[in-house]
Amino acid sequence: MSDLPEYYFRVRENGAFVFRVDTENRQRRIDMDQIAVVNIRNGQVKPHGDRELSDADMQAIEDWMHDRAELLAWRDIDDIHRAVDYLNTTAHWAQSKASDEQLEAVTDALLLAMHDLRTVLVRKKADRMLAHTRTDAD
């Protein structure tokens, strides 16, 4: 059981519950002692109960928060790449497989969502181009 990590992070929506893993006990069982609650959105670390977190505890928590933020950022962009694939698949479906009834059921929702997305993308691209033009002028 010595292969187990020293800390376990039970992921929740805004962060995690942090446990210290103990396998060095008489019963040779895995004990998990909650030591903190982490909120990844605001970076807050709250010790559990009356605990004081050690430097090693804080370092492990900070490392996890950094790694978790990177993973979530990667997942966000991966989801967007998947959305592009879904749009392509949807276009193929609409052109080659969809019945009139199916198209009637989804066309308005798709058109509104695509219009909204296009509006946001065009505005954001214009903002970036404007900022880039200002930077070049300086």
Coordinates of N, CA and C in Angstrom, one line a residue:
M1 N 0.8 -1.2 0.0 CA 0.0 0.0 0.0 C 0.8 1.3 0.0
S2 N 2.1 1.1 0.0 CA 3.0 2.3 0.1 C 3.0 3.1 -1.2
D3 N 2.3 2.6 -2.3 CA 2.3 3.3 -3.5 C 1.2 4.4 -3.5
L4 N 0.5 4.5 -2.5 CA -0.6 5.5 -2.4 C 0.0 6.9 -2.1
P5 N -0.6 7.9 -2.7 CA -0.1 9.3 -2.5 C -0.4 9.7 -1.0
E6 N 0.4 10.7 -0.6 CA 0.2 11.2 0.8 C -1.1 11.9 1.0
Y7 N -1.6 12.5 -0.1 CA -2.8 13.3 -0.1 C -3.8 12.8 -1.1
Y8 N -5.1 13.0 -0.8 CA -6.1 12.6 -1.7 C -7.0 13.9 -1.8
F9 N -7.4 14.2 -3.0 CA -8.3 15.4 -3.3 C -9.6 14.9 -3.8
R10 N -10.7 15.0 -3.0 CA -12.0 14.7 -3.5 C -12.6 15.9 -4.2
V11 N -12.6 15.8 -5.5 CA -12.9 16.9 -6.4 C -14.4 17.2 -6.2
R12 N -14.7 18.5 -6.1 CA -16.1 19.0 -6.1 C -16.1 20.2 -7.1
E13 N -17.3 20.7 -7.3 CA -17.5 21.7 -8.3 C -16.5 22.9 -8.2
N14 N -16.3 23.5 -7.1 CA -15.4 24.6 -6.9 C -14.1 24.3 -6.4
G15 N -13.7 23.1 -6.2 CA -12.4 22.8 -5.7 C -12.3 21.3 -5.2
A16 N -12.0 21.2 -3.9 CA -11.8 19.8 -3.4 C -11.8 19.8 -1.9
F17 N -12.1 18.6 -1.3 CA -11.9 18.3 0.0 C -10.5 17.6 0.0
V18 N -9.6 18.0 1.0 CA -8.3 17.5 1.0 C -8.2 16.5 2.2
F19 N -7.6 15.3 1.9 CA -7.4 14.3 2.9 C -6.0 13.9 2.9
R20 N -5.5 13.6 4.1 CA -4.2 13.0 4.3 C -4.4 11.5 4.3
V21 N -3.7 10.8 3.5 CA -3.8 9.4 3.5 C -2.8 8.7 4.4
D22 N -3.3 7.8 5.2 CA -2.5 7.1 6.2 C -2.6 5.6 6.0
T23 N -1.5 4.9 5.8 CA -1.5 3.5 5.7 C -0.6 2.8 6.7
E24 N 0.0 3.7 7.6 CA 0.9 3.2 8.6 C 0.2 3.1 9.9
N25 N -0.8 2.2 10.0 CA -1.5 2.0 11.2 C -1.5 0.5 11.5
R26 N -1.9 0.2 12.7 CA -1.9 -1.2 13.2 C -2.8 -2.1 12.3
Q27 N -3.9 -1.6 11.9 CA -4.8 -2.5 11.2 C -4.4 -2.6 9.7
R28 N -3.4 -1.9 9.2 CA -2.9 -1.9 7.9 C -4.1 -1.6 6.9
R29 N -4.9 -0.7 7.3 CA -6.0 -0.2 6.4 C -5.7 1.2 6.0
I30 N -6.5 1.6 5.0 CA -6.3 3.0 4.5 C -7.2 3.9 5.3
D31 N -6.6 4.9 6.0 CA -7.4 5.9 6.7 C -7.2 7.2 5.9
M32 N -8.3 7.9 5.8 CA -8.2 9.3 5.1 C -8.8 10.3 6.1
D33 N -7.9 11.2 6.5 CA -8.2 12.2 7.5 C -8.4 13.5 6.7
Q34 N -9.6 14.1 6.8 CA -9.8 15.4 6.1 C -9.0 16.5 6.8
I35 N -8.2 17.2 6.0 CA -7.4 18.3 6.6 C -7.8 19.7 6.1
A36 N -8.5 19.8 5.0 CA -8.8 21.1 4.4 C -9.9 21.0 3.4
V37 N -10.4 22.2 3.1 CA -11.3 22.4 1.9 C -10.7 23.5 1.1
V38 N -10.7 23.2 -0.2 CA -10.1 24.1 -1.2 C -11.1 24.7 -2.1
N39 N -11.1 26.0 -2.3 CA -12.0 26.6 -3.3 C -11.0 27.1 -4.4
I40 N -11.1 26.5 -5.6 CA -10.1 26.8 -6.7 C -10.5 28.1 -7.3
R41 N -11.7 28.5 -7.3 CA -12.1 29.8 -8.0 C -11.5 31.0 -7.3
N42 N -11.5 31.0 -5.9 CA -10.9 32.2 -5.2 C -9.6 31.9 -4.6
G43 N -9.1 30.6 -4.7 CA -7.8 30.3 -4.1 C -7.8 30.1 -2.6
Q44 N -9.0 30.0 -2.0 CA -9.1 29.9 -0.6 C -8.9 28.5 -0.1
V45 N -8.1 28.4 0.9 CA -7.8 27.1 1.6 C -8.2 27.2 3.0
K46 N -9.2 26.4 3.4 CA -9.7 26.4 4.8 C -9.3 25.1 5.5
P47 N -8.5 25.2 6.6 CA -8.2 24.0 7.3 C -9.5 23.4 7.9
H48 N -9.5 22.1 8.0 CA -10.7 21.4 8.5 C -10.7 21.4 10.0
G49 N -11.7 21.9 10.7 CA -11.8 21.9 12.1 C -10.7 22.8 12.7
D50 N -10.1 22.4 13.7 CA -9.1 23.2 14.4 C -7.7 22.9 13.9
R51 N -7.5 22.3 12.8 CA -6.2 22.0 12.3 C -5.4 23.1 11.9
E52 N -4.1 22.9 11.9 CA -3.1 23.8 11.4 C -2.4 23.1 10.3
L53 N -2.4 23.6 9.1 CA -1.8 23.0 7.9 C -0.3 23.2 8.0
S54 N 0.5 22.1 7.7 CA 1.9 22.2 7.7 C 2.4 22.8 6.4
D55 N 3.6 23.2 6.3 CA 4.2 23.7 5.0 C 4.0 22.6 3.9
A56 N 4.3 21.4 4.3 CA 4.1 20.3 3.3 C 2.7 20.2 2.8
D57 N 1.7 20.3 3.8 CA 0.3 20.3 3.4 C 0.0 21.4 2.4
M58 N 0.4 22.6 2.7 CA 0.2 23.8 1.9 C 0.8 23.6 0.5
Q59 N 2.0 23.1 0.5 CA 2.7 22.9 -0.8 C 2.0 21.9 -1.7
A60 N 1.5 20.8 -1.0 CA 0.7 19.8 -1.8 C -0.6 20.4 -2.3
I61 N -1.2 21.2 -1.5 CA -2.5 21.8 -1.9 C -2.2 22.8 -3.0
E62 N -1.2 23.6 -2.9 CA -0.9 24.6 -3.9 C -0.5 23.9 -5.3
D63 N 0.3 22.9 -5.2 CA 0.6 22.1 -6.4 C -0.6 21.5 -7.0
W64 N -1.6 21.0 -6.2 CA -2.8 20.4 -6.8 C -3.6 21.5 -7.4
M65 N -3.7 22.7 -6.8 CA -4.5 23.8 -7.3 C -4.0 24.2 -8.7
H66 N -2.6 24.3 -8.8 CA -2.0 24.7 -10.0 C -2.3 23.7 -11.1
D67 N -2.1 22.4 -10.8 CA -2.3 21.3 -11.8 C -3.8 21.2 -12.1
R68 N -4.7 21.5 -11.2 CA -6.1 21.4 -11.5 C -6.5 22.5 -12.4
A69 N -6.0 23.7 -12.1 CA -6.3 24.9 -13.0 C -5.9 24.6 -14.4
E70 N -4.7 24.0 -14.6 CA -4.2 23.7 -15.9 C -5.1 22.7 -16.6
L71 N -5.5 21.6 -15.9 CA -6.4 20.6 -16.4 C -7.7 21.2 -16.8
L72 N -8.3 22.0 -16.0 CA -9.6 22.6 -16.3 C -9.5 23.5 -17.6
A73 N -8.4 24.3 -17.7 CA -8.2 25.1 -18.9 C -8.0 24.3 -20.1
W74 N -7.3 23.2 -20.0 CA -7.2 22.3 -21.1 C -8.5 21.7 -21.5
R75 N -9.3 21.3 -20.5 CA -10.6 20.7 -20.8 C -11.5 21.7 -21.5
D76 N -11.5 23.0 -21.1 CA -12.3 24.0 -21.7 C -12.0 24.1 -23.2
I77 N -10.7 24.2 -23.6 CA -10.4 24.3 -25.0 C -10.7 23.0 -25.8
D78 N -10.5 21.9 -25.1 CA -10.9 20.6 -25.7 C -12.3 20.5 -26.0
D79 N -13.2 21.0 -25.1 CA -14.6 21.1 -25.3 C -15.0 21.9 -26.5
I80 N -14.2 23.0 -26.7 CA -14.5 23.9 -27.9 C -14.1 23.2 -29.2
H81 N -13.0 22.5 -29.2 CA -12.6 21.7 -30.4 C -13.7 20.7 -30.7
R82 N -14.2 20.1 -29.6 CA -15.3 19.1 -29.8 C -16.5 19.7 -30.4
A83 N -16.8 21.0 -29.9 CA -18.0 21.7 -30.5 C -17.8 21.9 -31.9
V84 N -16.6 22.3 -32.4 CA -16.4 22.4 -33.8 C -16.7 21.1 -34.6
D85 N -16.2 20.0 -34.0 CA -16.5 18.7 -34.6 C -18.0 18.5 -34.6
Y86 N -18.7 18.8 -33.6 CA -20.2 18.6 -33.5 C -20.9 19.5 -34.5
L87 N -20.4 20.7 -34.7 CA -21.0 21.5 -35.8 C -20.8 20.9 -37.1
N88 N -19.6 20.4 -37.4 CA -19.4 19.8 -38.7 C -20.3 18.5 -38.9
T89 N -20.4 17.7 -37.8 CA -21.2 16.5 -37.8 C -22.7 16.9 -38.0
T90 N -23.1 18.0 -37.4 CA -24.5 18.5 -37.5 C -24.8 19.0 -38.9
A91 N -23.8 19.7 -39.5 CA -24.0 20.1 -40.9 C -24.2 18.9 -41.8
H92 N -23.3 17.9 -41.6 CA -23.4 16.7 -42.5 C -24.8 16.0 -42.3
W93 N -25.2 15.9 -41.0 CA -26.5 15.3 -40.7 C -27.6 16.1 -41.4
A94 N -27.6 17.4 -41.2 CA -28.7 18.2 -41.8 C -28.7 18.1 -43.3
Q95 N -27.6 18.0 -43.9 CA -27.5 17.9 -45.4 C -27.9 16.5 -45.9
S96 N -27.5 15.5 -45.2 CA -27.6 14.1 -45.8 C -28.6 13.2 -45.1
K97 N -28.9 13.4 -43.9 CA -29.7 12.4 -43.1 C -31.0 12.9 -42.5
A98 N -31.1 14.2 -42.2 CA -32.2 14.7 -41.4 C -33.5 14.7 -42.2
S99 N -34.5 14.3 -41.5 CA -35.9 14.4 -42.1 C -36.4 15.8 -42.0
D100 N -37.4 16.1 -42.7 CA -38.0 17.5 -42.6 C -38.5 17.7 -41.1
E101 N -39.1 16.7 -40.5 CA -39.6 16.8 -39.1 C -38.4 17.1 -38.2
Q102 N -37.3 16.4 -38.4 CA -36.2 16.6 -37.5 C -35.6 18.0 -37.7
L103 N -35.5 18.4 -38.9 CA -35.0 19.8 -39.2 C -35.9 20.8 -38.5
E104 N -37.2 20.6 -38.7 CA -38.1 21.6 -38.1 C -38.0 21.6 -36.6
A105 N -37.6 20.5 -36.0 CA -37.5 20.5 -34.5 C -36.3 21.2 -34.0
V106 N -35.2 21.4 -34.8 CA -34.0 21.9 -34.3 C -33.5 23.2 -35.0
T107 N -34.1 23.5 -36.2 CA -33.5 24.6 -37.0 C -33.5 25.9 -36.3
D108 N -34.6 26.4 -35.6 CA -34.6 27.7 -35.0 C -33.6 27.8 -33.8
A109 N -33.6 26.7 -33.0 CA -32.6 26.7 -31.9 C -31.2 26.8 -32.4
L110 N -30.9 26.0 -33.4 CA -29.5 26.0 -34.0 C -29.2 27.4 -34.6
L111 N -30.1 27.9 -35.4 CA -29.8 29.2 -36.0 C -29.6 30.3 -35.0
L112 N -30.4 30.3 -33.9 CA -30.2 31.3 -32.9 C -28.9 31.1 -32.1
A113 N -28.6 29.9 -31.8 CA -27.3 29.6 -31.1 C -26.1 30.0 -32.0
M114 N -26.2 29.7 -33.3 CA -25.1 30.0 -34.2 C -25.0 31.5 -34.4
H115 N -26.1 32.2 -34.5 CA -26.1 33.6 -34.6 C -25.5 34.3 -33.4
D116 N -25.9 33.8 -32.2 CA -25.3 34.3 -31.0 C -23.8 34.1 -30.9
L117 N -23.3 32.9 -31.3 CA -21.9 32.6 -31.3 C -21.2 33.4 -32.3
R118 N -21.7 33.6 -33.5 CA -21.1 34.4 -34.5 C -20.9 35.8 -34.1
T119 N -22.0 36.4 -33.5 CA -21.9 37.8 -33.0 C -20.8 38.0 -31.9
V120 N -20.7 37.0 -31.0 CA -19.7 37.1 -30.0 C -18.3 37.0 -30.6
L121 N -18.1 36.0 -31.5 CA -16.8 35.8 -32.1 C -16.4 37.0 -32.9
V122 N -17.3 37.6 -33.7 CA -16.9 38.7 -34.6 C -16.6 39.9 -33.7
R123 N -17.3 40.1 -32.6 CA -17.0 41.3 -31.7 C -15.7 41.1 -31.0
K124 N -15.4 39.9 -30.6 CA -14.1 39.6 -29.9 C -13.0 39.7 -30.9
K125 N -13.1 39.2 -32.1 CA -12.1 39.4 -33.1 C -11.8 40.8 -33.4
A126 N -12.9 41.6 -33.6 CA -12.7 43.0 -33.8 C -12.0 43.7 -32.7
D127 N -12.3 43.4 -31.4 CA -11.6 43.9 -30.2 C -10.1 43.6 -30.3
R128 N -9.8 42.3 -30.6 CA -8.4 41.9 -30.7 C -7.7 42.6 -31.8
M129 N -8.3 42.8 -32.9 CA -7.7 43.5 -34.0 C -7.4 45.0 -33.7
L130 N -8.4 45.6 -33.0 CA -8.3 47.0 -32.6 C -7.1 47.1 -31.6
A131 N -7.0 46.2 -30.6 CA -6.0 46.2 -29.6 C -4.6 46.0 -30.3
H132 N -4.6 45.2 -31.2 CA -3.3 44.9 -32.0 C -2.9 46.1 -32.8
T133 N -3.9 46.8 -33.4 CA -3.6 48.0 -34.2 C -3.1 49.1 -33.2
R134 N -3.6 49.2 -32.0 CA -3.2 50.2 -31.1 C -1.8 49.9 -30.6
T135 N -1.5 48.7 -30.4 CA -0.1 48.3 -29.9 C 0.9 48.6 -31.0
D136 N 0.6 48.3 -32.3 CA 1.5 48.6 -33.4 C 1.7 50.1 -33.5
A137 N 0.7 50.9 -33.2 CA 0.8 52.4 -33.4 C 1.7 53.0 -32.3
D138 N 1.8 52.3 -31.2 CA 2.6 52.8 -30.1 C 4.1 52.6 -30.3

